[in-house]
mmCIF file of C-alpha atoms and ligand atoms in Angstrom:
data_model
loop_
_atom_site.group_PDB
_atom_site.id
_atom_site.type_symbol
_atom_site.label_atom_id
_atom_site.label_comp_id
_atom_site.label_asym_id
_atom_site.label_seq_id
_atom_site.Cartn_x
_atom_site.Cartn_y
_atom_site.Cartn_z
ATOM 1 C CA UNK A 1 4.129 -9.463 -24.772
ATOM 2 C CA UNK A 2 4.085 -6.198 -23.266
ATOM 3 C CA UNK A 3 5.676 -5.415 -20.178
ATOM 4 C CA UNK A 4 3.929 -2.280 -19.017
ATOM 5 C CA UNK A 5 0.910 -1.634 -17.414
ATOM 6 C CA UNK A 6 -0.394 1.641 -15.741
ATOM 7 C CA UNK A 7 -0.692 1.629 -11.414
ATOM 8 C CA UNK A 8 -2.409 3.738 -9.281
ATOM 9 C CA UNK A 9 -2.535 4.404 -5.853
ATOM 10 C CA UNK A 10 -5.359 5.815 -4.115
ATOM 11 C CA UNK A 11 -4.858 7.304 -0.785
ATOM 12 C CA UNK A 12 -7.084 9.599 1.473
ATOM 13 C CA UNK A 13 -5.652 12.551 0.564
ATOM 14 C CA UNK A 14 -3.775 12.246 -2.817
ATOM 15 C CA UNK A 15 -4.470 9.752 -5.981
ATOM 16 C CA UNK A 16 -1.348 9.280 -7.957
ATOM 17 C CA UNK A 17 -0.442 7.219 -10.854
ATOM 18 C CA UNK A 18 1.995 6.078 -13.435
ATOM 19 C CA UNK A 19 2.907 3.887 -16.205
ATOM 20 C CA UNK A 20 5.464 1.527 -15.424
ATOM 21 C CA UNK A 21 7.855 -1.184 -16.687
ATOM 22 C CA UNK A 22 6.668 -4.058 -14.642
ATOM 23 C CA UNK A 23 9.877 -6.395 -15.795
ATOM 24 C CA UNK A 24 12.222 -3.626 -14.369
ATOM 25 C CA UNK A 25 10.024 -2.303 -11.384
ATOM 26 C CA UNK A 26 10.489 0.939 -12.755
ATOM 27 C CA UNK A 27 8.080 4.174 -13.801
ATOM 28 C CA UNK A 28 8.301 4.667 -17.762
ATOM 29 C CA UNK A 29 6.538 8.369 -17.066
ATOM 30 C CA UNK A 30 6.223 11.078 -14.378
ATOM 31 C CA UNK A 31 3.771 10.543 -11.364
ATOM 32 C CA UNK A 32 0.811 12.316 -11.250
ATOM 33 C CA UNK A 33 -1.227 13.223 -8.528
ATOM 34 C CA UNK A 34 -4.627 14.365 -8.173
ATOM 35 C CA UNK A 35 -6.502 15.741 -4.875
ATOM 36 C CA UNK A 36 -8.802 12.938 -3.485
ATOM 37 C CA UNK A 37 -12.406 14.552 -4.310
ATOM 38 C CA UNK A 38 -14.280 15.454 -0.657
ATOM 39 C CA UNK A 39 -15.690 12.763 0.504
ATOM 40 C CA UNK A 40 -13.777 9.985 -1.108
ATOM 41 C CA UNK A 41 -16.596 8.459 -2.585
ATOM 42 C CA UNK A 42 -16.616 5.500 -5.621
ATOM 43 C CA UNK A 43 -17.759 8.024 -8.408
ATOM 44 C CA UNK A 44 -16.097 10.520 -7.490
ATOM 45 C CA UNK A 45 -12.765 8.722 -7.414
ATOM 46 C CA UNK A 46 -13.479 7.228 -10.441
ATOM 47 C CA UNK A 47 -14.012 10.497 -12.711
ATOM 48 C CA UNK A 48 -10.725 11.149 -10.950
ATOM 49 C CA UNK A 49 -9.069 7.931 -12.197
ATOM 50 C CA UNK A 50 -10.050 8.971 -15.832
ATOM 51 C CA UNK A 51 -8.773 12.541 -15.654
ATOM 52 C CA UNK A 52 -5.437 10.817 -14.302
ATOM 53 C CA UNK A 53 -5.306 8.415 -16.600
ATOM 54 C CA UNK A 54 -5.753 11.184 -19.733
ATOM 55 C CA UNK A 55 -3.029 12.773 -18.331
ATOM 56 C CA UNK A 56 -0.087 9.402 -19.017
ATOM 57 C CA UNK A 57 1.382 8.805 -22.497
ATOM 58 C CA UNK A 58 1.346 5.644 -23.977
ATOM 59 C CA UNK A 59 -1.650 4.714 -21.465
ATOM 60 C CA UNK A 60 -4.078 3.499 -24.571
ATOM 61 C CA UNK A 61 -5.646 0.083 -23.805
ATOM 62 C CA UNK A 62 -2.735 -0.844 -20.923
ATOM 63 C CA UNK A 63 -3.955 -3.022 -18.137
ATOM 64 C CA UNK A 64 -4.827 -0.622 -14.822
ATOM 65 C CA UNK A 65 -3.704 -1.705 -11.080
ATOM 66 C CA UNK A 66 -4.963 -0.183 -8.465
ATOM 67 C CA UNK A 67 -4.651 -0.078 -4.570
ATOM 68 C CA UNK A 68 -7.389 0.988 -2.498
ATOM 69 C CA UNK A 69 -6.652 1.452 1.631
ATOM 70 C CA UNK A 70 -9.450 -1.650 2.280
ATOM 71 C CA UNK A 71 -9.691 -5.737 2.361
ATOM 72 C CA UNK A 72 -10.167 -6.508 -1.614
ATOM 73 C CA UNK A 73 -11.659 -9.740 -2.290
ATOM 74 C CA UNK A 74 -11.839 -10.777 -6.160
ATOM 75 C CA UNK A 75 -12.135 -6.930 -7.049
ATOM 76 C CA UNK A 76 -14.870 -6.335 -4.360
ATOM 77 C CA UNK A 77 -13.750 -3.810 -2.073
ATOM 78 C CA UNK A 78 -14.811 -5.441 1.623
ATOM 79 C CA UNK A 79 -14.200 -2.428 4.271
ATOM 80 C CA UNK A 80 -13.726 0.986 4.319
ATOM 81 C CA UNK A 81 -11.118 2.305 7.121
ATOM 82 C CA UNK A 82 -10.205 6.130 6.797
ATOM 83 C CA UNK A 83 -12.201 6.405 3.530
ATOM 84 C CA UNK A 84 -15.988 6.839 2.697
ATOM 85 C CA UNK A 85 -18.306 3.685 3.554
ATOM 86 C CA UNK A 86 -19.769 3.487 0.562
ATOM 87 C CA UNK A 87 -17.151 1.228 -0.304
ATOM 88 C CA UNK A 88 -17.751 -1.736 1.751
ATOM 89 C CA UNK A 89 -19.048 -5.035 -0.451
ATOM 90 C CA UNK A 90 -18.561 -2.679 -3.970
ATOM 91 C CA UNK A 91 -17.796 -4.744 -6.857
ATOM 92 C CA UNK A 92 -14.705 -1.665 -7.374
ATOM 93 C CA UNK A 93 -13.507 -4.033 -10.708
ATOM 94 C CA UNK A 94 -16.721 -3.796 -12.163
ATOM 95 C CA UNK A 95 -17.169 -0.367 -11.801
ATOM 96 C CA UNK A 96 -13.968 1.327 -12.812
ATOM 97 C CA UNK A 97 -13.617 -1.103 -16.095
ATOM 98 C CA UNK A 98 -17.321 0.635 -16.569
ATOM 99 C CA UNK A 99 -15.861 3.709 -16.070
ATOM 100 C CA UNK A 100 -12.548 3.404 -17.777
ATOM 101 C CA UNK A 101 -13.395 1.228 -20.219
ATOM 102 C CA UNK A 102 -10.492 -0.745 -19.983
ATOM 103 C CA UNK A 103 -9.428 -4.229 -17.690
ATOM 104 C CA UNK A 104 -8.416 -3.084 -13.879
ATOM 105 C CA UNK A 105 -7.447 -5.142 -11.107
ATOM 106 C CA UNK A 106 -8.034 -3.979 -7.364
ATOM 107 C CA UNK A 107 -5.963 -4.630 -4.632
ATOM 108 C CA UNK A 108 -5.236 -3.197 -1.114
ATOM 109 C CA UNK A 109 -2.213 -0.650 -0.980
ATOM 110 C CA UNK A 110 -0.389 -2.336 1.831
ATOM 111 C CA UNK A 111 -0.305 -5.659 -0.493
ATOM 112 C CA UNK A 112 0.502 -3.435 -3.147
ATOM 113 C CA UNK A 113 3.715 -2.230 -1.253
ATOM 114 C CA UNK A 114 4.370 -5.556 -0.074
ATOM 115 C CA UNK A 115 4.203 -7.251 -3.945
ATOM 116 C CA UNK A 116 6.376 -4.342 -4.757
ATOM 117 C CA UNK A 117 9.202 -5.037 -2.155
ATOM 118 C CA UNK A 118 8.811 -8.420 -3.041
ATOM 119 C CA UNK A 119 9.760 -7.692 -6.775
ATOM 120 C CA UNK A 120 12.072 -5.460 -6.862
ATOM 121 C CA UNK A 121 12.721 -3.772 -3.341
ATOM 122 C CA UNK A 122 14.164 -5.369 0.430
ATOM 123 C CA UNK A 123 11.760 -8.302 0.210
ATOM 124 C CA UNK A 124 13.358 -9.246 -3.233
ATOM 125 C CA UNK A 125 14.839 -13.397 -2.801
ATOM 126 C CA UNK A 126 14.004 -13.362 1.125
ATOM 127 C CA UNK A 127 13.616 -16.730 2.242
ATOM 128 C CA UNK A 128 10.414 -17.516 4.846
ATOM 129 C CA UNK A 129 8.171 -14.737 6.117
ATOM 130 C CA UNK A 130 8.246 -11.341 5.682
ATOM 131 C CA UNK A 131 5.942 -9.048 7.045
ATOM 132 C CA UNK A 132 5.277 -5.663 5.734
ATOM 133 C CA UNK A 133 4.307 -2.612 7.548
ATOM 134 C CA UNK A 134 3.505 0.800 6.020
ATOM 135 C CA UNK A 135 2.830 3.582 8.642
ATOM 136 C CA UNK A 136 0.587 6.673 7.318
ATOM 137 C CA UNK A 137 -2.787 7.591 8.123
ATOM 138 C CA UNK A 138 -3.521 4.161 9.017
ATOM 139 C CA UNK A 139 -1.134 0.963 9.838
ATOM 140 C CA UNK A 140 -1.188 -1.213 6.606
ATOM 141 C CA UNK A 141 0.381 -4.494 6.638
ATOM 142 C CA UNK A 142 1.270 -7.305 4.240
ATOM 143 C CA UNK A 143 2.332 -10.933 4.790
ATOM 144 C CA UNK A 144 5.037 -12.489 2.006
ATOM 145 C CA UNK A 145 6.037 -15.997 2.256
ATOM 146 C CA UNK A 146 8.767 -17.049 0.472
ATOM 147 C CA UNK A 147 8.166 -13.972 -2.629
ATOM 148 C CA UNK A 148 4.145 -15.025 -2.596
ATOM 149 C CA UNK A 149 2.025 -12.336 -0.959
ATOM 150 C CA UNK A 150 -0.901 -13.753 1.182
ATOM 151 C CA UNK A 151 -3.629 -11.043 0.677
ATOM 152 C CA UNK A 152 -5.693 -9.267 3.138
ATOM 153 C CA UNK A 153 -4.120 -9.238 6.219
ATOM 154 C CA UNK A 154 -5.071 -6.294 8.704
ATOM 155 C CA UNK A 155 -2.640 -6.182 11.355
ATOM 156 C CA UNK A 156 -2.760 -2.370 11.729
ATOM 157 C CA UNK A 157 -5.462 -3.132 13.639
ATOM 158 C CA UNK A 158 -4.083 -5.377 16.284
ATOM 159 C CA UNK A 159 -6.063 -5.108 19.445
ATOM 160 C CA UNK A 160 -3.308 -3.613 22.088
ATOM 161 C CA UNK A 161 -4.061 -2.090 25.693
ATOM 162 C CA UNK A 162 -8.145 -2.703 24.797
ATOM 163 C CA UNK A 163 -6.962 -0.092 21.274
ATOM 164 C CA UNK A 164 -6.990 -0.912 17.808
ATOM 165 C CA UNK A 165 -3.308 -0.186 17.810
ATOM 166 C CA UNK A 166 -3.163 1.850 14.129
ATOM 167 C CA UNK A 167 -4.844 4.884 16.134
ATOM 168 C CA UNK A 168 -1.419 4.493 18.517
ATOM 169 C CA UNK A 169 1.449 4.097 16.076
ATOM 170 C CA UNK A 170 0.370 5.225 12.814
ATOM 171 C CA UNK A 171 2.281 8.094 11.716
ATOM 172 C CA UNK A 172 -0.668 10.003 11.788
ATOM 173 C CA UNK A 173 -0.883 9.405 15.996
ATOM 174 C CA UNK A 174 2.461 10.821 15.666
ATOM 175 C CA UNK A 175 1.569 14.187 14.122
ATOM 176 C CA UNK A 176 -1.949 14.293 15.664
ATOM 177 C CA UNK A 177 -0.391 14.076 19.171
ATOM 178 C CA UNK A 178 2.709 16.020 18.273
ATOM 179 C CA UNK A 179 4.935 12.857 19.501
ATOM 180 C CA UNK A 180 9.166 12.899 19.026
ATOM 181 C CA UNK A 181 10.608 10.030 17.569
ATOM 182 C CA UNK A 182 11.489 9.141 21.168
ATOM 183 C CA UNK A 183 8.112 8.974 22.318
ATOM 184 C CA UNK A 184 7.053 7.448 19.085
ATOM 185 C CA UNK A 185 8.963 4.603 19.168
ATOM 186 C CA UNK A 186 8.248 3.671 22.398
ATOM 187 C CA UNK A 187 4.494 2.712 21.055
ATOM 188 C CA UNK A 188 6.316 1.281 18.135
ATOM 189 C CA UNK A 189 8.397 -0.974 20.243
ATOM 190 C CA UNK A 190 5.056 -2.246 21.356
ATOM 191 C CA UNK A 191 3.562 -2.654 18.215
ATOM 192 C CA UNK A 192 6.335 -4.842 16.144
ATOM 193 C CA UNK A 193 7.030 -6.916 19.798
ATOM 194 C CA UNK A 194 3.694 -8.092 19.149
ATOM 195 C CA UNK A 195 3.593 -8.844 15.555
ATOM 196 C CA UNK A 196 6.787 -10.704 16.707
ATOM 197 C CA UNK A 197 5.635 -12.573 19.265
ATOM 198 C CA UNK A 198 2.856 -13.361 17.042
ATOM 199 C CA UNK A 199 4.340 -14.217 14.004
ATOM 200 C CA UNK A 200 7.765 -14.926 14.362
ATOM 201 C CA UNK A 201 8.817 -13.345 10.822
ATOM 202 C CA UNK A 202 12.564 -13.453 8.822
ATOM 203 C CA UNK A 203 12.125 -9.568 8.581
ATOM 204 C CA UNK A 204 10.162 -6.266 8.878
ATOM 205 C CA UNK A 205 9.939 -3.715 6.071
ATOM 206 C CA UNK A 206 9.073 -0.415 7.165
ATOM 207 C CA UNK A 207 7.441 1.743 4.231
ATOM 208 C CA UNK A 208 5.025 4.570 4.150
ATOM 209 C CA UNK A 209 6.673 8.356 3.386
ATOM 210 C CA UNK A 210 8.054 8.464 6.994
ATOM 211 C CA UNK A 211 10.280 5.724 5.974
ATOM 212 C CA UNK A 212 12.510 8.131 4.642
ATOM 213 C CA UNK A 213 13.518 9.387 8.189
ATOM 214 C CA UNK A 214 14.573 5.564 9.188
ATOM 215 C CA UNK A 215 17.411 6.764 10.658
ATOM 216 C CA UNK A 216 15.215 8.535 13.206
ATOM 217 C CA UNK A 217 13.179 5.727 14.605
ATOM 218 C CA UNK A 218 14.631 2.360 13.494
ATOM 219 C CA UNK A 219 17.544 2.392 15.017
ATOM 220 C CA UNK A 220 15.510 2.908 18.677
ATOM 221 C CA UNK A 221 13.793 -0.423 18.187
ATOM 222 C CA UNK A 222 14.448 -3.732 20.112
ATOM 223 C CA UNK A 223 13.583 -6.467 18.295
ATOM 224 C CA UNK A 224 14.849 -10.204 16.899
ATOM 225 C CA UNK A 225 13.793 -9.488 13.476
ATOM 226 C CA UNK A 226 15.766 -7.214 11.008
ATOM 227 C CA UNK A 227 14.012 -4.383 10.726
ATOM 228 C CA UNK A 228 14.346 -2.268 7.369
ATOM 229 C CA UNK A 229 12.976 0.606 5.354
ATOM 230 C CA UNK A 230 10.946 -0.192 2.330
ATOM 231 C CA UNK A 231 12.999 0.283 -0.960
ATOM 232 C CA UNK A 232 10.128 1.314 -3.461
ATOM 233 C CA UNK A 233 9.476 4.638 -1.294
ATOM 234 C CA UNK A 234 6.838 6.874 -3.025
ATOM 235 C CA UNK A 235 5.929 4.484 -5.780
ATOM 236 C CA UNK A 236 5.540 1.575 -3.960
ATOM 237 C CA UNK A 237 1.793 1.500 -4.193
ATOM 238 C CA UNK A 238 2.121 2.152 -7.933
ATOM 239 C CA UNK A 239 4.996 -0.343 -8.991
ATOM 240 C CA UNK A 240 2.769 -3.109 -6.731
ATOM 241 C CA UNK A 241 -0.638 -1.967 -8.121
ATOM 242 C CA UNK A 242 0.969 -2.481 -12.131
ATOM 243 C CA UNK A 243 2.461 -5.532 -10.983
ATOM 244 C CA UNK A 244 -0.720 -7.219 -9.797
ATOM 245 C CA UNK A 245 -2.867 -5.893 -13.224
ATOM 246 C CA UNK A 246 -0.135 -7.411 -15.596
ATOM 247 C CA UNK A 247 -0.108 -10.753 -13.875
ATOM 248 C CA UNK A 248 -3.751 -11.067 -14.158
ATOM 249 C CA UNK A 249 -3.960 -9.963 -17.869
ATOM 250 C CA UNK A 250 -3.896 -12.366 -20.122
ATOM 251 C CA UNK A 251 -2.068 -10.797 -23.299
HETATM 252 C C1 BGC B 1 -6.808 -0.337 6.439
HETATM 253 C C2 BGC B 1 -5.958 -1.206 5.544
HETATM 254 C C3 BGC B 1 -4.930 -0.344 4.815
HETATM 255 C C4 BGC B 1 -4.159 0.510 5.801
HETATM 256 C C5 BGC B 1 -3.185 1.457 5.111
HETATM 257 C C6 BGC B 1 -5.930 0.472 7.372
HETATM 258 O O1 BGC B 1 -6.704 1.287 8.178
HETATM 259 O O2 BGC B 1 -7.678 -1.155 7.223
HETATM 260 O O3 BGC B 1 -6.769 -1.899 4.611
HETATM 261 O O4 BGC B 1 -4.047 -1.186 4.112
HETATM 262 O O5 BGC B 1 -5.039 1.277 6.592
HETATM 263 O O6 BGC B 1 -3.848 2.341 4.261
#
């Protein structure tokens, strides 16, 4: 049986992929990005996916995961937050294994992070819930109970002070309102106090490409739950996205 399969994240601004081992949790080639085309648009992403996908050795005939920022339900892509509407109630399976002419298995990128730190990253043998957050351009989140994800849910957009929250604390608030750490935090405090409070999880992973400056925000928060940075830091959308495809291939 082969162990690899090919995962791809696609983001707002950047589309990158790899092949990976999905026994080890590990990339078997170089990531490569491609620019999101304008508009973000199905067909457009999906020429996209091809050109990546000529670009990665060994890719012929593999299995293709693939995370998409939006609710997936049995391929279908359900809503469309920070990327172009035409996505909402597309069958995104269907029409990528049309265009790449291979088997491909959707799923949302915040699940895909989540699977991944469930495999082979800080969620790896955690008893009881863990709840996933990755902070970017939006607030993705992703529930794991005892190692089994439980798809779909869309806490990044948690209903706080009459806000949905994500436009608050994403990391993209951060930048957008030129916010320290300090000041930051403070609106992260708020956000993980509810999801506490709410939830009462065994542990928060932090993931998302601020994660790698932890140091600078983690340590300011006040909470009962550990608090950690993801493991799986730039690939975590990949390694999740190749995890999902090869457990729904049949071989
Ligand atoms: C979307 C989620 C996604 C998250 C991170 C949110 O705005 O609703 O589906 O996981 O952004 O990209």
């Amino acid at each position: 049986m082969s162990r690899r399969a090919i995962g791809i994240d696609i983001g707002g601004t950047g589309i990158k992929g790899a092949l990976v081992d999905v026994k080890k949790g590990k990339l078997l080639s170089e990531r490569f990005r491609f620019e999101t085309p304008k508009g973000g648009t199905p067909h457009g992403i999906a020429e996209t996916l091809q050109d990546l996908i000529d670009q990665i050795p060994g890719s012929d005939g593999l299995p293709v995961g693939i995370c998409f920022p939006s609710v997936v339900k049995n391929g279908v892509t359900m809503s469309a937050a920070n990327v172009s509407k035409q996505w909402i109630g597309l069958d995104a399976d269907h029409l990528f294994e049309k265009e790449l002419k291979r088997t491909v298995h959707v799923l949302n990128d915040a699940d895909a992070a989540g699977l991944a730190e469930a495999k082979y990253g800080a969620a790896k043998n955690v008893k009881g819930l863990v709840v996933m957050t990755t902070l970017g351009t939006g607030i993705g989140t992703a529930l794991i109970h005892n190692g089994k994800l439980i798809p779909n849910a869309e806490l990044g957009h948690l209903q706080i002070d009459g806000v949905d929250y994500e436009s608050k604390a994403a990391y993209s608030a951060k930048e957008r309102e030129g916010l320290t750490f300090n000041q930051w935090a403070k609106r992260l405090q708020k956000y993980y106090s509810t999801l506490e409070a709410l939830l009462s999880p065994d542990l928060f992973i932090v993931g998302g490409g601020i994660s790698k400056e932890h140091e600078s925000f983690l340590p300011l928060l006040k909470l009962k739950t550990a608090i950690v940075p993801a493991e799986n830091r730039n690939s975590a959308g990949i390694l999740g996205a190749a995890y999902w495809a090869k457990k729904h291939t049949v071989d």
